[in-house]
Coordinates of C-alpha atoms in Angstrom, one line a residue:
M1 CA -36.3 93.3 -146.4
T2 CA -39.4 92.8 -144.1
P3 CA -39.1 90.3 -141.4
G4 CA -41.0 87.2 -141.8
I5 CA -40.7 83.6 -142.2
N6 CA -38.4 81.2 -144.9
L7 CA -40.1 78.1 -145.9
Q8 CA -37.4 74.6 -148.0
Q9 CA -38.7 72.0 -148.9
T10 CA -37.4 68.7 -149.0
L11 CA -38.2 65.4 -150.8
S12 CA -37.5 62.1 -149.5
R13 CA -37.6 61.6 -153.5
T14 CA -38.0 63.9 -156.2
T15 CA -38.8 61.2 -158.7
L16 CA -41.1 58.6 -158.6
A17 CA -41.6 55.6 -161.2
V18 CA -44.9 55.7 -163.4
G19 CA -47.0 52.5 -162.3
D20 CA -51.0 51.6 -161.8
E21 CA -50.4 52.1 -157.7
P22 CA -50.5 55.1 -155.2
Q23 CA -47.2 55.7 -154.4
L24 CA -46.1 57.1 -150.6
I25 CA -43.2 60.7 -150.4
Y26 CA -42.6 62.5 -147.5
V27 CA -41.6 66.2 -147.2
L28 CA -39.8 67.8 -144.8
L29 CA -41.2 71.3 -144.4
E30 CA -38.5 73.5 -142.9
A31 CA -39.1 77.0 -141.6
H32 CA -37.2 79.4 -140.2
A33 CA -37.0 84.1 -139.6
E34 CA -35.6 85.9 -142.1
G35 CA -35.4 89.5 -143.0
L36 CA -34.5 91.8 -139.2
A37 CA -36.9 88.9 -137.3
Q38 CA -34.3 89.4 -133.9
Q39 CA -34.3 93.0 -134.2
L40 CA -38.1 93.4 -133.5
P41 CA -39.0 94.7 -130.4
K42 CA -39.7 91.6 -127.5
L43 CA -43.0 91.1 -127.2
P44 CA -43.8 91.2 -123.2
L45 CA -43.7 88.0 -120.9
N46 CA -46.9 87.1 -119.0
L47 CA -45.5 84.6 -117.0
C48 CA -47.0 82.5 -113.8
L49 CA -44.0 79.5 -112.3
V50 CA -46.1 77.3 -110.7
L51 CA -44.1 75.0 -108.0
D52 CA -44.3 71.6 -106.4
R53 CA -43.0 72.2 -102.7
S54 CA -43.7 69.2 -101.3
S55 CA -42.0 67.6 -98.8
S56 CA -40.2 65.3 -101.6
M57 CA -39.1 68.5 -102.9
R58 CA -36.7 69.0 -99.8
G59 CA -32.9 69.5 -100.2
E60 CA -30.4 70.0 -103.3
R61 CA -34.4 70.0 -105.7
L62 CA -35.7 72.9 -104.0
M63 CA -32.5 74.8 -103.9
Q64 CA -31.8 74.3 -107.3
V65 CA -35.9 75.6 -107.9
K66 CA -35.5 78.3 -106.0
D67 CA -31.9 79.8 -108.1
A68 CA -33.9 79.2 -111.4
A69 CA -37.1 80.8 -110.4
A70 CA -34.5 83.8 -108.9
R71 CA -32.9 84.4 -112.4
I72 CA -36.0 84.0 -114.1
V73 CA -36.5 87.5 -112.5
D74 CA -33.3 88.7 -113.4
Q75 CA -34.1 87.4 -117.2
L76 CA -37.4 89.6 -117.0
G77 CA -37.5 93.2 -118.4
Q78 CA -39.6 95.5 -117.0
D79 CA -42.7 95.4 -119.3
D80 CA -42.8 92.0 -118.6
Y81 CA -44.9 90.7 -115.6
F82 CA -44.2 87.7 -112.9
S83 CA -46.7 85.4 -110.9
L84 CA -45.4 82.3 -108.6
V85 CA -47.8 80.2 -107.1
V86 CA -46.4 76.7 -105.1
F87 CA -48.6 74.0 -104.2
N88 CA -48.2 71.2 -102.2
D89 CA -51.3 69.2 -100.2
R90 CA -52.9 73.0 -100.6
A91 CA -52.3 76.4 -103.5
D92 CA -50.9 79.5 -102.7
V93 CA -49.7 82.3 -104.2
V94 CA -46.7 83.9 -103.1
I95 CA -46.0 86.6 -105.4
P96 CA -49.0 87.5 -107.3
A97 CA -49.3 89.2 -110.9
Q98 CA -47.2 92.2 -111.4
R99 CA -44.7 94.0 -113.0
A100 CA -40.8 92.6 -112.8
I101 CA -39.5 96.0 -111.9
K102 CA -38.5 95.2 -107.5
K103 CA -36.9 92.3 -108.1
A104 CA -34.9 91.9 -105.0
D105 CA -38.3 91.7 -103.2
L106 CA -39.1 88.8 -105.9
K107 CA -36.2 86.5 -105.1
A108 CA -36.9 87.6 -102.0
A109 CA -40.2 85.7 -101.5
I110 CA -38.7 83.2 -103.7
A111 CA -36.0 82.2 -101.2
Q112 CA -38.8 81.6 -98.4
I113 CA -40.0 78.9 -100.4
E114 CA -40.0 75.8 -98.1
A115 CA -40.9 71.7 -98.6
A116 CA -43.9 70.1 -96.7
G117 CA -47.0 67.8 -97.5
G118 CA -47.9 65.7 -100.4
T119 CA -49.3 66.6 -104.1
E120 CA -52.5 68.8 -105.2
M121 CA -51.3 70.0 -108.2
A122 CA -55.2 71.1 -109.9
Q123 CA -55.0 73.9 -107.5
G124 CA -52.3 75.3 -107.8
M125 CA -52.6 75.1 -111.8
A126 CA -56.2 76.4 -110.9
L127 CA -54.2 79.6 -109.1
A128 CA -51.9 80.1 -111.8
L129 CA -54.4 80.3 -114.7
Q130 CA -56.0 82.6 -112.2
E131 CA -52.7 85.1 -111.9
V132 CA -52.0 84.5 -115.9
Q133 CA -54.9 86.5 -116.9
R134 CA -54.5 89.3 -114.4
P135 CA -52.5 91.8 -116.5
F136 CA -54.6 93.1 -119.2
L137 CA -52.3 92.8 -122.7
T138 CA -53.2 93.9 -126.1
R139 CA -50.3 92.1 -127.0
G140 CA -47.6 89.5 -125.4
I141 CA -47.1 86.2 -124.5
S142 CA -48.7 84.8 -121.4
R143 CA -46.9 81.1 -120.4
I144 CA -47.6 78.5 -117.0
I145 CA -44.4 76.9 -116.3
L146 CA -45.4 74.2 -114.0
L147 CA -42.5 72.0 -112.3
T148 CA -43.5 69.1 -110.0
D149 CA -41.6 65.8 -109.3
G150 CA -44.7 63.8 -107.9
R151 CA -47.5 62.3 -108.6
T152 CA -51.4 64.1 -108.1
Y153 CA -54.2 62.0 -106.6
G154 CA -57.7 62.3 -107.0
D155 CA -57.5 65.2 -109.3
E156 CA -56.8 64.4 -113.1
S157 CA -58.6 65.1 -114.9
R158 CA -59.1 68.9 -113.3
C159 CA -55.7 69.4 -113.9
V160 CA -56.2 69.0 -118.0
E161 CA -59.7 70.8 -117.5
I162 CA -58.0 73.5 -116.2
A163 CA -54.9 73.8 -118.8
R164 CA -57.4 73.4 -121.5
R165 CA -58.7 76.7 -121.0
G166 CA -56.2 78.2 -120.4
Q167 CA -54.7 77.3 -123.9
S168 CA -58.6 77.7 -125.5
R169 CA -57.9 81.3 -124.1
G170 CA -54.3 81.5 -125.7
I171 CA -52.3 80.5 -122.5
G172 CA -49.4 78.0 -123.1
L173 CA -48.4 75.7 -120.6
T174 CA -44.8 74.2 -120.4
A175 CA -45.2 70.9 -118.1
L176 CA -41.5 70.1 -116.8
G177 CA -41.1 67.1 -114.9
I178 CA -37.4 66.3 -112.7
G179 CA -37.2 62.7 -110.7
T180 CA -38.9 60.1 -112.2
E181 CA -42.2 59.2 -110.1
W182 CA -44.3 62.1 -111.7
N183 CA -46.8 61.3 -113.9
E184 CA -46.0 61.6 -117.7
D185 CA -49.0 60.7 -119.0
L186 CA -50.7 63.7 -116.8
L187 CA -48.7 66.0 -118.5
E188 CA -48.6 65.5 -121.8
T189 CA -52.3 64.9 -121.8
M190 CA -52.3 68.4 -120.5
T191 CA -50.0 69.7 -122.8
A192 CA -51.1 68.2 -126.2
S193 CA -52.3 71.9 -127.3
E194 CA -50.4 74.5 -129.3
N195 CA -48.1 76.7 -127.5
S196 CA -47.8 73.8 -125.1
R197 CA -44.9 70.8 -124.2
A198 CA -43.7 68.7 -121.7
Q199 CA -40.6 67.8 -121.1
Y200 CA -38.3 65.4 -119.1
I201 CA -35.7 66.7 -115.8
A202 CA -33.2 64.0 -115.0
T203 CA -31.3 65.4 -112.9
A204 CA -31.4 68.5 -109.8
Q205 CA -28.6 70.1 -111.7
D206 CA -30.3 71.0 -115.0
V207 CA -33.4 73.0 -113.7
V208 CA -31.9 76.3 -114.0
K209 CA -30.5 75.7 -117.1
V210 CA -33.8 74.2 -118.1
F211 CA -35.4 77.3 -116.7
A212 CA -33.2 79.9 -118.4
D213 CA -33.5 78.6 -121.5
E214 CA -37.2 77.9 -121.8
V215 CA -38.0 81.9 -120.8
K216 CA -35.2 83.4 -123.6
R217 CA -37.0 81.1 -126.1
L218 CA -40.2 82.9 -125.1
H219 CA -38.3 86.4 -125.3
A220 CA -37.6 85.5 -129.1
I221 CA -41.7 84.4 -130.2
F222 CA -41.9 87.0 -133.2
A223 CA -44.2 84.8 -135.3
Q224 CA -47.6 84.2 -133.4
Q225 CA -50.7 82.4 -134.1
V226 CA -49.1 80.0 -136.6
Q227 CA -50.9 77.9 -139.5
L228 CA -50.4 75.5 -142.0
S229 CA -52.9 75.0 -144.4
V230 CA -52.5 71.9 -147.2
E231 CA -54.4 71.4 -150.4
T232 CA -53.1 68.7 -152.9
R233 CA -54.0 67.6 -155.6
P234 CA -57.1 65.3 -157.3
G235 CA -55.9 62.0 -155.9
A236 CA -53.6 62.8 -153.8
L237 CA -53.6 62.4 -150.1
L238 CA -52.4 64.0 -146.5
R239 CA -52.0 61.1 -144.1
S240 CA -50.5 63.0 -141.1
L241 CA -48.5 65.8 -140.0
D242 CA -45.4 65.9 -137.2
Q243 CA -43.3 68.0 -136.1
V244 CA -39.7 66.8 -135.5
R245 CA -37.4 69.7 -135.1
P246 CA -37.1 71.7 -132.5
F247 CA -39.1 68.2 -130.6
I248 CA -41.2 65.2 -132.1
A249 CA -44.3 66.5 -131.5
P250 CA -48.2 64.8 -133.3
I251 CA -49.6 68.0 -135.4
T252 CA -53.5 68.0 -135.4
I253 CA -54.5 68.3 -138.6
I254 CA -58.5 69.1 -140.3
E255 CA -59.8 68.4 -143.3
E256 CA -61.4 71.9 -143.9
A257 CA -62.7 71.1 -147.0
E258 CA -62.8 68.8 -149.8
R259 CA -58.5 68.5 -150.3
R260 CA -57.6 71.9 -147.7
W261 CA -56.1 70.1 -144.5
V262 CA -55.4 73.1 -141.3
A263 CA -53.0 72.8 -139.2
N264 CA -52.7 75.5 -136.0
L265 CA -48.9 75.8 -135.0
G266 CA -48.9 78.1 -132.2
D267 CA -46.1 80.5 -131.6
W268 CA -42.9 80.8 -132.9
P269 CA -39.5 81.9 -131.8
D270 CA -36.4 82.6 -134.4
T271 CA -34.1 81.3 -132.8
G272 CA -34.3 77.9 -135.0
V273 CA -35.6 76.2 -137.3
Q274 CA -39.3 74.5 -137.4
G275 CA -39.6 71.6 -139.1
F276 CA -42.8 69.4 -140.4
L277 CA -42.5 66.0 -141.9
L278 CA -45.4 65.4 -144.6
E279 CA -46.6 61.8 -145.3
V280 CA -47.9 62.2 -148.5
V281 CA -50.1 59.5 -151.2
V282 CA -49.2 61.0 -154.8
P283 CA -51.9 59.3 -157.0
P284 CA -51.4 56.9 -160.1
L285 CA -50.0 60.2 -162.8
P286 CA -48.1 60.2 -166.3
V287 CA -45.0 61.0 -167.2
G288 CA -44.1 64.8 -166.8
D289 CA -44.1 66.8 -163.7
H290 CA -46.7 67.5 -161.5
A291 CA -47.7 69.9 -158.6
V292 CA -49.1 67.5 -155.9
L293 CA -49.4 69.8 -152.7
K294 CA -49.3 73.8 -152.0
L295 CA -48.8 75.2 -148.7
T296 CA -49.5 78.1 -147.2
L297 CA -48.1 79.0 -144.1
R298 CA -50.5 82.4 -142.4
Y299 CA -48.6 84.6 -139.5
H300 CA -48.7 87.3 -137.5
L301 CA -45.3 90.1 -136.7
P302 CA -47.2 91.8 -133.3
G303 CA -43.1 93.6 -133.4
A304 CA -43.3 94.4 -136.6
N305 CA -47.1 95.5 -136.3
L306 CA -48.0 93.0 -139.4
R307 CA -51.5 90.6 -139.3
D308 CA -52.0 88.3 -142.0
Q309 CA -48.9 87.3 -142.8
A310 CA -48.5 84.3 -146.0
R311 CA -46.1 82.2 -147.2
E312 CA -46.7 79.8 -150.0
L313 CA -44.8 76.8 -151.5
M314 CA -45.7 74.6 -154.4
V315 CA -44.4 70.7 -153.8
R316 CA -44.4 69.1 -157.1
V317 CA -42.9 66.0 -158.2
S318 CA -41.5 64.3 -161.6
L319 CA -42.4 61.0 -162.8
R320 CA -40.6 58.8 -165.3
P321 CA -40.2 55.3 -166.7
A322 CA -39.3 53.2 -164.0
E323 CA -36.1 52.2 -166.1
E324 CA -34.9 55.7 -165.3
V325 CA -35.6 55.9 -162.1
T326 CA -33.8 55.1 -158.2
H327 CA -35.1 54.5 -155.5
R328 CA -32.9 56.4 -153.1
V329 CA -34.3 58.3 -150.4
D330 CA -32.8 61.8 -149.0
A331 CA -30.8 61.7 -146.4
T332 CA -32.2 64.4 -144.2
V333 CA -35.7 63.1 -144.7
K334 CA -34.2 59.5 -144.2
H335 CA -32.6 60.7 -140.9
W336 CA -35.7 62.5 -139.1
L337 CA -37.9 60.1 -140.6
E338 CA -36.1 57.5 -138.0
R339 CA -36.3 59.8 -135.2
L340 CA -40.2 60.1 -136.2
V341 CA -40.4 56.1 -136.9
A342 CA -38.7 55.3 -133.6
Y343 CA -40.9 57.9 -131.3
R344 CA -44.3 56.1 -133.1
L345 CA -42.6 52.5 -132.2
Q346 CA -42.1 53.3 -127.8
A347 CA -45.3 54.7 -128.4
N348 CA -47.1 51.7 -129.0
A349 CA -44.7 49.4 -127.0
W350 CA -46.3 51.2 -124.0
K351 CA -49.5 50.0 -125.0
C352 CA -48.4 46.1 -125.7
A353 CA -47.3 46.1 -122.4
A354 CA -50.6 47.6 -120.8
E355 CA -52.3 45.2 -122.7
G356 CA -49.5 42.5 -121.4
R357 CA -48.5 41.5 -124.8
L358 CA -45.1 41.3 -123.3
E359 CA -42.8 40.3 -126.7
E360 CA -44.4 42.9 -129.1
A361 CA -43.5 45.5 -126.4
S362 CA -40.0 44.3 -126.1
E363 CA -40.3 44.0 -130.3
R364 CA -40.9 47.3 -130.6
L365 CA -38.5 48.8 -128.2
Q366 CA -35.5 46.8 -129.8
M367 CA -37.6 48.3 -132.9
A368 CA -37.5 52.1 -131.9
G369 CA -33.6 51.0 -130.5
T370 CA -32.1 50.9 -134.0
R371 CA -34.0 53.7 -135.5
M372 CA -32.4 55.5 -132.9
L373 CA -29.1 53.8 -133.6
N374 CA -29.5 54.9 -137.4
A375 CA -30.2 58.6 -136.9
G376 CA -27.3 58.5 -134.4
D377 CA -28.0 58.4 -131.7
A378 CA -26.1 54.9 -129.7
A379 CA -26.8 56.2 -126.1
L380 CA -30.6 56.0 -125.4
A381 CA -30.2 53.3 -128.1
H382 CA -28.9 51.5 -125.5
T383 CA -32.0 52.2 -123.2
L384 CA -34.5 51.0 -125.5
Q385 CA -32.6 47.8 -125.9
Q386 CA -32.1 47.3 -122.0
E387 CA -35.3 48.6 -121.4
A388 CA -37.2 46.1 -124.0
T389 CA -34.9 43.0 -122.3
R390 CA -36.1 43.9 -118.9
I391 CA -39.6 44.0 -119.9
L392 CA -39.3 40.1 -120.9
R393 CA -37.7 38.9 -118.2
N394 CA -40.0 40.9 -115.0
G395 CA -42.8 42.5 -117.1
T396 CA -42.1 46.0 -116.2
V397 CA -40.0 48.9 -117.9
S398 CA -37.8 51.6 -115.1
E399 CA -39.4 54.5 -114.3
E400 CA -35.9 56.4 -115.3
G401 CA -36.0 54.0 -118.7
R402 CA -39.2 54.7 -119.5
K403 CA -39.5 58.6 -119.5
R404 CA -35.3 58.9 -121.2
I405 CA -37.5 56.6 -123.9
R406 CA -40.6 58.5 -123.9
F407 CA -38.8 62.3 -124.1
G408 CA -35.7 60.7 -125.4
T409 CA -37.1 60.3 -128.6
R410 CA -39.0 63.1 -128.5
G411 CA -35.8 65.0 -128.1
L412 CA -37.5 66.6 -124.9
I413 CA -34.7 65.3 -122.0
G414 CA -33.7 68.5 -119.9
P415 CA -31.3 70.5 -121.5
V416 CA -30.0 67.7 -124.3
A417 CA -33.3 69.6 -126.5
D418 CA -30.8 72.3 -127.5
D419 CA -28.4 70.2 -129.0
E420 CA -31.3 67.7 -130.6
R421 CA -31.7 70.9 -132.1
E422 CA -28.5 71.5 -134.4
T423 CA -28.5 67.5 -135.6
T424 CA -28.2 67.6 -139.2
T425 CA -27.4 64.3 -140.9

């Protein structure tokens, strides 16, 4: 079997009642590697670590980070490139971009890193972008992994600009925040692009696993430049597209032509399911079976020297008289919709809080908590309820609670993200 990507669809409702009004449905699109994707040659990895070595990293944090960086070196093959940049109130290249061959020398350089000074992230990002562009790769995966535990001051816009410059050249960014003092708004803005994401590391003990899992995921990438196009029947409308597995993230989708939307989905590993939730308005239709959407997934398989591969899927609904229709929502779609709504509610809560509408903010956090409880995450539901109460009493939320909520509703807290990928209903 030729390796590729298999597509499956699950509708919130497959049968709708005939009527005069448009109706809303959700389509869960799930994609996973098929064939011999896992046996394809690994693509070379060109990785630059950017590590915060400000004074707040002293002690166990820095020790765990150095251990994690050394283990990354052990994970790399001879065709992989590695570089390391550190920053405080200045930035230095500790390891220039090179093949990961002399591993003992690389780990010895990592061991010499010490913590001191303040935090100015942009200088580190600029040097990282410089290093990751040094190797000349005809094919491969280029990534920057950034770790910080503090807030950078005065250079936030430059950090975003550097991240965008790299992303426009196919260089993704994984931004990791450890502890509670870092700026989650900045990291999420920097990673608001395909092949990029921000993640919360709650404790120093989680650093090694998070780093190792990220390199494992990058090594598992087999499909690149994945793009989804959605064509609708006349009168239908695509309202939104969100990724829900392995983590939740809004997807930018552009209407390129009349009734045709396109979204860039980046590079995919073959380690699990990629899941997306489409919100679709179905126009009034007569009794019968009707095609509503045509989904086309396009991608390259560089490990198999295959370009411009495509898979298509037709989404159909059945229209029946109202007395023949039940309104039960598919349980799997409902599960991911609950999580997505919780993510949206907490995002709206922070906006309300910033505008001084504390009761509305608390109400939205409580509603998000109910959604997370329905989705089976009792611990995060409890955190949401705690912070909803805190914001009413004190007018603020805790830094830890805010981060746990923002990244927990996305499934991006430390190693927990791995478990979340296997969540089913």
